[in-house]
Short mmCIF file of C-alpha atoms in Angstrom, two decimals:
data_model
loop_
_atom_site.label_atom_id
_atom_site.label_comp_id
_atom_site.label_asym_id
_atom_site.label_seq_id
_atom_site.Cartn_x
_atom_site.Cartn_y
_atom_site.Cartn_z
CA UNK A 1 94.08 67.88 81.06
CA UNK A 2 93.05 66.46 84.65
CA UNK A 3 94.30 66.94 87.75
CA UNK A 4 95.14 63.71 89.98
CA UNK A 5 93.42 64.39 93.56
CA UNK A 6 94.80 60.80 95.14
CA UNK A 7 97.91 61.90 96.33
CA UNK A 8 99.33 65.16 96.93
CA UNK A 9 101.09 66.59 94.23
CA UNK A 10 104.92 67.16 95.63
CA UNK A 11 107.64 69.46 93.94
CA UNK A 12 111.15 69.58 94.89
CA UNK A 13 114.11 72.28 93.72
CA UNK A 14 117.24 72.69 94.69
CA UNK A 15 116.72 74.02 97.23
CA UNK A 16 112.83 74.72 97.67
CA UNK A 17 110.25 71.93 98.44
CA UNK A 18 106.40 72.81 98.06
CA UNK A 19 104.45 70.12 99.51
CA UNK A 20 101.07 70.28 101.50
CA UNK A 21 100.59 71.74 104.50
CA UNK A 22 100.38 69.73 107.39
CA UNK A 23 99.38 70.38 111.24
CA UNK A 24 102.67 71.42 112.73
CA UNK A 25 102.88 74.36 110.32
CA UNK A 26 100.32 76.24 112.15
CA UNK A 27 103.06 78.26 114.13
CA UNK A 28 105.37 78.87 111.06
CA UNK A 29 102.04 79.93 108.91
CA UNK A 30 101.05 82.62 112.10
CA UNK A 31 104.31 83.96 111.62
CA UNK A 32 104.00 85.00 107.97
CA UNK A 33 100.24 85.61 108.09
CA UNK A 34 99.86 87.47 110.86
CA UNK A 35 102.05 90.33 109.61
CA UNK A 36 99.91 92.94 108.62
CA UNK A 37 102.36 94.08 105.39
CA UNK A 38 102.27 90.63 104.14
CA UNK A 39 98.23 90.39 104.30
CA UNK A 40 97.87 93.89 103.07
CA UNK A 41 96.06 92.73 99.65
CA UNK A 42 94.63 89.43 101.65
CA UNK A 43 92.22 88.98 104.44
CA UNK A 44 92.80 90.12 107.96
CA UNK A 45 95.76 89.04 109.65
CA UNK A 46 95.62 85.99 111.67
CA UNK A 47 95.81 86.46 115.54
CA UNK A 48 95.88 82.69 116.71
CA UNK A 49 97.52 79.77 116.57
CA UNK A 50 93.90 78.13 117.06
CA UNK A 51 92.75 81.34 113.45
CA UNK A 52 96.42 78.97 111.96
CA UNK A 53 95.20 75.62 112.83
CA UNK A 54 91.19 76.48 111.16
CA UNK A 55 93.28 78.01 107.96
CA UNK A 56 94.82 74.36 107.51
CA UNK A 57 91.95 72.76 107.72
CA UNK A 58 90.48 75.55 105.07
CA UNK A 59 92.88 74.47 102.72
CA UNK A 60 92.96 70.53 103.63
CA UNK A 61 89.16 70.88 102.66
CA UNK A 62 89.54 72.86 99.93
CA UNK A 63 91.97 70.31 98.60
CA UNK A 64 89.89 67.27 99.45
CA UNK A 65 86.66 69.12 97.74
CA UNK A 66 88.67 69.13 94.59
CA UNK A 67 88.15 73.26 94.40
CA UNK A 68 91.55 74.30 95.41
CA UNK A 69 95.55 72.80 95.94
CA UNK A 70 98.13 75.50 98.21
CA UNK A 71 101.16 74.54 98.33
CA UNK A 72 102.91 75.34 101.74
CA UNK A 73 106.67 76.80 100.70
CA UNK A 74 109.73 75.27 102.80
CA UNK A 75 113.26 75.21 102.41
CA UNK A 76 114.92 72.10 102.04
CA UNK A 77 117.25 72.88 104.60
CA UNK A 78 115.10 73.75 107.67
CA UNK A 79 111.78 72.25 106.45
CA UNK A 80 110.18 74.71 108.15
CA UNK A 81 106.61 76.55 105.68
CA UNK A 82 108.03 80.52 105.08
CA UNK A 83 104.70 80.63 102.23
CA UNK A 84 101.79 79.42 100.76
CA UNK A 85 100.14 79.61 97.27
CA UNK A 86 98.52 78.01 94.77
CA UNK A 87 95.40 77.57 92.52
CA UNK A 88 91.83 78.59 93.63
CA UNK A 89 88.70 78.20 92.00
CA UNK A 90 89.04 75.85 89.24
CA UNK A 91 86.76 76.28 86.25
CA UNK A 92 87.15 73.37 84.32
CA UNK A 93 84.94 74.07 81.05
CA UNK A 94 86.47 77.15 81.16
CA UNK A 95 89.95 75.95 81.98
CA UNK A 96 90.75 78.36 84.32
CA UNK A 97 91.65 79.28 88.40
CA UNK A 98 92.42 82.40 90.76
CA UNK A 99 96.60 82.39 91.60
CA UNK A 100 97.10 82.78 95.10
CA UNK A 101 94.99 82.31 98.24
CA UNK A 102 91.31 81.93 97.41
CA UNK A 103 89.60 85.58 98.48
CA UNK A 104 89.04 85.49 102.16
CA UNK A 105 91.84 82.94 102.95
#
């Protein structure tokens, strides 16, 4: 099985959309990662909107190296990213990857 890099991989419930995570999420993705419950078992909690803005870019690159795909979580009805997730550290001959945010992330 392969994975298609070219274009974003898109999916759409009822009432959920995970799609990538784009630019203007940077306040939205401060609000959930900078609350120090929700990072307890992640990195540090981010303190910026400038810490939100480098974490997009993180997983932009990650994406673009072919290593990683998060998936920001919105609700149809607002739009708005309330999560993020994914795979991390694909091992192809092994067929495997990390669920979650890659470590430090």
């Amino acid at each position: 099985m392969t994975f298609d890099y070219s274009a974003f991989p898109l999916l759409i419930t009822d009432r959920i959309i995970l799609r990538e995570l784009r630019n203007e999420d940077a306040a939205d993705l401060l609000v959930f990662r900078s609350d120090p419950e929700v990072q307890r078992f992640n990195s540090e909690p981010l303190q910026t909107l400038e810490q939100s803005a480098a974490l997009i870019d993180e997983v932009r690159d990650d994406y673009a190296a072919e290593t990683a795909v998060q998936w920001a979580l919105a609700l149809k009805s607002s739009g708005r990213a309330g999560g993020l997730f994914g795979y991390h550290n694909w091992d192809r001959y092994h067929r495997r990857a990390g669920i979650g945010l890659r470590p430090g992330t």
